[in-house]
Tab-separated table of C-alpha atoms in Angstrom:
chain	number	residue	atom	x	y	z
E	1	MET	CA	63.894	-21.811	-49.158
E	2	ARG	CA	62.306	-18.963	-49.722
E	3	GLN	CA	58.599	-20.654	-50.708
E	4	ASN	CA	58.180	-22.457	-47.843
E	5	PHE	CA	58.521	-19.647	-45.452
E	6	THR	CA	55.950	-18.100	-46.874
E	7	ILE	CA	53.417	-20.624	-46.753
E	8	ALA	CA	54.243	-21.353	-43.157
E	9	ALA	CA	54.125	-17.898	-42.435
E	10	CYS	CA	50.339	-17.666	-44.103
E	11	ILE	CA	49.611	-20.758	-42.247
E	12	ALA	CA	50.460	-19.358	-39.392
E	13	ILE	CA	48.817	-16.161	-39.829
E	14	CYS	CA	45.755	-17.785	-41.482
E	15	LEU	CA	45.299	-20.183	-38.860
E	16	PRO	CA	44.551	-17.764	-35.756
E	17	LEU	CA	41.924	-16.102	-37.710
E	18	ALA	CA	39.969	-19.121	-38.670
E	19	PHE	CA	40.514	-20.211	-35.204
E	20	THR	CA	38.989	-16.320	-33.880
E	21	ALA	CA	35.914	-16.557	-36.861
E	22	CYS	CA	34.820	-19.681	-35.781
E	23	ASN	CA	34.558	-18.912	-31.716
E	24	SER	CA	32.478	-15.361	-32.995
E	25	SER	CA	30.509	-17.433	-35.527
E	26	SER	CA	30.327	-19.864	-32.167
E	27	SER	CA	29.340	-17.480	-29.629
E	28	THR	CA	27.269	-15.802	-31.764
E	29	ASN	CA	25.060	-18.313	-32.235
E	30	ASN	CA	24.781	-19.204	-28.841
E	31	GLN	CA	23.758	-15.941	-28.553
E	32	THR	CA	20.856	-15.769	-31.100
E	33	ALA	CA	19.697	-19.695	-29.171
E	34	ASP	CA	19.538	-17.999	-26.161
E	35	SER	CA	17.957	-14.800	-27.637
E	36	THR	CA	15.601	-17.201	-29.338
E	37	ALA	CA	15.038	-19.519	-25.718
E	38	THR	CA	14.160	-16.007	-23.942
E	39	THR	CA	11.568	-14.998	-26.333
E	40	MET	CA	10.033	-18.972	-26.356
E	41	LYS	CA	9.903	-19.044	-21.897
E	42	TYR	CA	7.701	-15.368	-22.552
E	43	GLY	CA	5.153	-16.001	-25.389
E	44	GLY	CA	7.038	-13.820	-28.353
E	45	TYR	CA	8.676	-11.185	-26.122
E	46	GLU	CA	11.985	-10.380	-25.355
E	47	SER	CA	10.806	-10.714	-21.596
E	48	GLN	CA	8.308	-11.466	-19.363
E	49	ALA	CA	7.214	-7.373	-18.189
E	50	ALA	CA	6.430	-7.085	-21.919
E	51	TRP	CA	4.968	-10.739	-22.191
E	52	GLY	CA	2.436	-9.174	-18.636
E	53	LYS	CA	1.954	-5.775	-20.816
E	54	HIS	CA	0.827	-8.431	-23.563
E	55	LEU	CA	-1.255	-10.014	-21.577
E	56	VAL	CA	-3.111	-7.572	-19.256
E	57	ALA	CA	-3.812	-5.134	-23.008
E	58	ILE	CA	-5.790	-8.506	-24.045
E	59	GLY	CA	-7.395	-9.253	-20.651
E	60	GLY	CA	-8.915	-5.970	-20.431
E	61	CYS	CA	-7.656	-5.228	-17.474
E	62	ASN	CA	-7.591	-1.459	-18.343
E	63	ASP	CA	-11.570	-2.056	-19.000
E	64	CYS	CA	-12.236	-1.568	-15.103
E	65	HIS	CA	-9.076	-0.594	-13.491
E	66	THR	CA	-8.016	2.419	-16.029
E	67	PRO	CA	-10.051	5.579	-15.266
E	68	LYS	CA	-11.361	7.283	-17.885
E	69	LYS	CA	-11.633	10.265	-19.643
E	70	MET	CA	-13.908	11.768	-22.978
E	71	GLY	CA	-12.707	11.367	-25.720
E	72	PRO	CA	-13.942	12.097	-29.420
E	73	ASN	CA	-15.632	9.007	-29.546
E	74	GLY	CA	-16.794	9.089	-26.141
E	75	PRO	CA	-14.701	7.897	-23.208
E	76	GLU	CA	-11.467	6.822	-23.805
E	77	ASP	CA	-8.329	5.349	-21.020
E	78	ASP	CA	-6.714	7.796	-19.409
E	79	THR	CA	-3.163	6.753	-19.906
E	80	ALA	CA	-2.202	9.436	-17.067
E	81	LEU	CA	-4.129	6.971	-14.779
E	82	LEU	CA	-2.980	3.506	-16.526
E	83	LEU	CA	-4.495	1.105	-13.812
E	84	SER	CA	-4.996	2.838	-10.689
E	85	GLY	CA	-8.323	1.958	-10.017
E	86	HIS	CA	-11.633	3.826	-9.134
E	87	PRO	CA	-10.076	7.536	-8.030
E	88	SER	CA	-10.627	7.829	-4.463
E	89	GLN	CA	-13.139	11.234	-4.754
E	90	MET	CA	-15.139	9.782	-7.779
E	91	PRO	CA	-19.065	9.711	-6.050
E	92	PRO	CA	-20.633	5.584	-7.442
E	93	PRO	CA	-23.475	5.985	-10.031
E	94	ASP	CA	-26.826	8.225	-8.062
E	95	VAL	CA	-29.390	5.704	-8.126
E	96	ASP	CA	-32.067	3.666	-6.369
E	97	ARG	CA	-29.632	1.151	-4.919
E	98	LYS	CA	-32.840	-0.584	-3.695
E	99	MET	CA	-34.242	-0.635	-7.154
E	100	VAL	CA	-31.005	-2.130	-8.090
E	101	GLU	CA	-30.468	-4.913	-6.186
E	102	ALA	CA	-33.734	-6.133	-6.563
E	103	LYS	CA	-34.216	-6.149	-10.253
E	104	GLY	CA	-31.159	-7.244	-10.274
E	105	LEU	CA	-29.774	-5.294	-12.669
E	106	ALA	CA	-25.584	-4.167	-12.949
E	107	LEU	CA	-24.488	-0.158	-13.685
E	108	THR	CA	-22.026	1.581	-14.326
E	109	ASN	CA	-21.091	5.593	-14.311
E	110	THR	CA	-17.500	5.481	-14.663
E	111	GLU	CA	-16.498	2.334	-15.820
E	112	SER	CA	-14.646	1.863	-12.558
E	113	ALA	CA	-17.130	1.236	-9.680
E	114	TRP	CA	-20.247	-1.083	-10.478
E	115	MET	CA	-23.352	-1.273	-8.683
E	116	GLY	CA	-25.956	-4.474	-8.164
E	117	PRO	CA	-27.436	-7.307	-5.936
E	118	TRP	CA	-23.592	-7.561	-4.939
E	119	GLY	CA	-23.520	-4.449	-3.740
E	120	ILE	CA	-20.667	-2.019	-5.266
E	121	SER	CA	-17.627	-2.903	-5.526
E	122	PHE	CA	-14.280	-0.857	-6.645
E	123	SER	CA	-11.492	-1.455	-9.799
E	124	ALA	CA	-8.637	-1.991	-7.416
E	125	ASN	CA	-5.214	0.268	-7.721
E	126	LEU	CA	-3.293	-1.904	-9.492
E	127	THR	CA	-0.043	-0.002	-9.848
E	128	PRO	CA	3.525	-0.275	-7.163
E	129	ASP	CA	2.563	2.281	-5.385
E	130	SER	CA	1.929	1.029	-1.051
E	131	THR	CA	-2.215	2.047	-1.894
E	132	GLY	CA	-1.548	-0.583	-4.819
E	133	LEU	CA	0.340	-3.725	-4.831
E	134	GLY	CA	3.253	-2.050	-3.408
E	135	THR	CA	3.918	-4.160	-1.407
E	136	TRP	CA	2.089	-7.467	-2.436
E	137	THR	CA	4.126	-10.716	-2.734
E	138	GLU	CA	3.813	-12.896	-5.807
E	139	GLU	CA	2.566	-15.487	-3.674
E	140	GLN	CA	-0.568	-13.048	-3.034
E	141	TRP	CA	-0.728	-12.102	-6.026
E	142	PHE	CA	-1.981	-15.668	-6.975
E	143	THR	CA	-3.719	-15.934	-3.705
E	144	CYS	CA	-5.703	-12.894	-5.138
E	145	VAL	CA	-6.365	-13.842	-8.737
E	146	LYS	CA	-6.100	-17.878	-8.715
E	147	GLN	CA	-8.119	-18.246	-5.394
E	148	GLY	CA	-10.405	-14.878	-5.998
E	149	LYS	CA	-9.454	-13.526	-2.171
E	150	TYR	CA	-9.359	-9.872	-1.510
E	151	MET	CA	-5.619	-9.042	-0.738
E	152	GLY	CA	-4.700	-12.175	-2.082
E	153	LEU	CA	-5.322	-13.069	1.977
E	154	GLU	CA	-6.999	-16.356	1.925
E	155	THR	CA	-9.057	-15.581	5.337
E	156	SER	CA	-10.768	-12.235	3.875
E	157	ARG	CA	-14.045	-11.930	1.279
E	158	PRO	CA	-14.167	-13.384	-1.952
E	159	LEU	CA	-13.326	-11.340	-5.061
E	160	MET	CA	-16.579	-8.645	-6.176
E	161	PRO	CA	-18.332	-8.982	-10.202
E	162	PRO	CA	-17.267	-7.850	-12.621
E	163	MET	CA	-13.941	-8.554	-11.785
E	164	PRO	CA	-13.619	-11.608	-13.812
E	165	VAL	CA	-12.810	-14.411	-11.361
E	166	THR	CA	-13.406	-17.428	-13.581
E	167	SER	CA	-11.333	-16.047	-16.260
E	168	THR	CA	-8.021	-15.781	-13.955
E	169	MET	CA	-8.486	-19.407	-12.066
E	170	SER	CA	-7.928	-20.851	-15.549
E	171	MET	CA	-4.377	-18.453	-16.365
E	172	THR	CA	-1.683	-20.413	-16.291
E	173	ASP	CA	0.885	-19.658	-13.115
E	174	ASP	CA	3.637	-17.899	-15.888
E	175	GLU	CA	1.198	-16.059	-17.530
E	176	LEU	CA	-0.022	-14.882	-13.811
E	177	ARG	CA	3.846	-14.042	-13.002
E	178	ALA	CA	4.545	-12.175	-15.963
E	179	ILE	CA	1.744	-10.017	-14.935
E	180	PHE	CA	2.022	-9.765	-11.808
E	181	ALA	CA	6.236	-8.852	-13.410
E	182	TYR	CA	4.485	-5.567	-15.668
E	183	LEU	CA	2.644	-4.039	-13.033
E	184	LYS	CA	5.570	-3.806	-11.292
E	185	THR	CA	7.173	-1.937	-13.748
E	186	ILE	CA	3.712	0.433	-13.561
E	187	LYS	CA	3.929	3.881	-13.208
E	188	PRO	CA	2.828	4.716	-8.761
E	189	ILE	CA	-0.059	6.251	-8.674
E	190	HIS	CA	-1.372	6.862	-5.086
E	191	ASN	CA	-4.777	6.279	-4.669
E	192	VAL	CA	-6.282	4.452	-2.062
E	193	VAL	CA	-9.633	2.989	-3.334
E	194	PRO	CA	-12.999	3.442	-2.301
E	195	ALA	CA	-13.849	0.425	0.572
E	196	TYR	CA	-16.821	-2.252	-0.626
E	197	MET	CA	-20.012	-1.728	-0.087
E	198	PRO	CA	-21.981	-5.122	0.473
E	199	PRO	CA	-25.933	-4.485	-0.480
E	200	VAL	CA	-28.570	-2.218	0.637
E	201	THR	CA	-30.600	-5.258	2.558
E	202	ALA	CA	-28.043	-7.026	3.947
E	203	MET	CA	-26.670	-3.600	5.478
E	204	LYS	CA	-30.014	-3.101	7.188
E	205	LYS	CA	-30.072	-6.575	8.635
């Protein structure tokens, strides 16, 4: 009788523990599966913004949209001004514009302002400030980079060189959403980028 009681007691204790262990294992497996699915969804990164940060880095967005400072090996990104565009107080290259346009050259003295036959273009402020992308919708973002339209407005002028519009047009919707999500997380920097300047020949007409 005592032996039967001991066996029954053991079963009564062990079964709930086994059930709890199974539930715990199932929960862990589900969490792992969810994490893996999220990672797969975002190009191998843990979040949409993290994937966007990677795409911005490999896409060379900082090359033009982040102002430069002089480092030990030459110009380097000024991370304090990350993706804030051409500084409002900085002048464009001081050269003979007519000569540059006539010869079909492309010049820059800051890597954020460019002069060529198209005129003078200044890299945009991509930070979530009111002077950048602060009020932009995802729809505007898509119109800008998918259609190459300034300010993301269908009726506006086209984006100017050296913006690689042919490359951004080839990006997937998910990639562009990821970049936009990342840009919404960076430090807002108030910087009113100078307006595009048409070619000298066009201005004289």
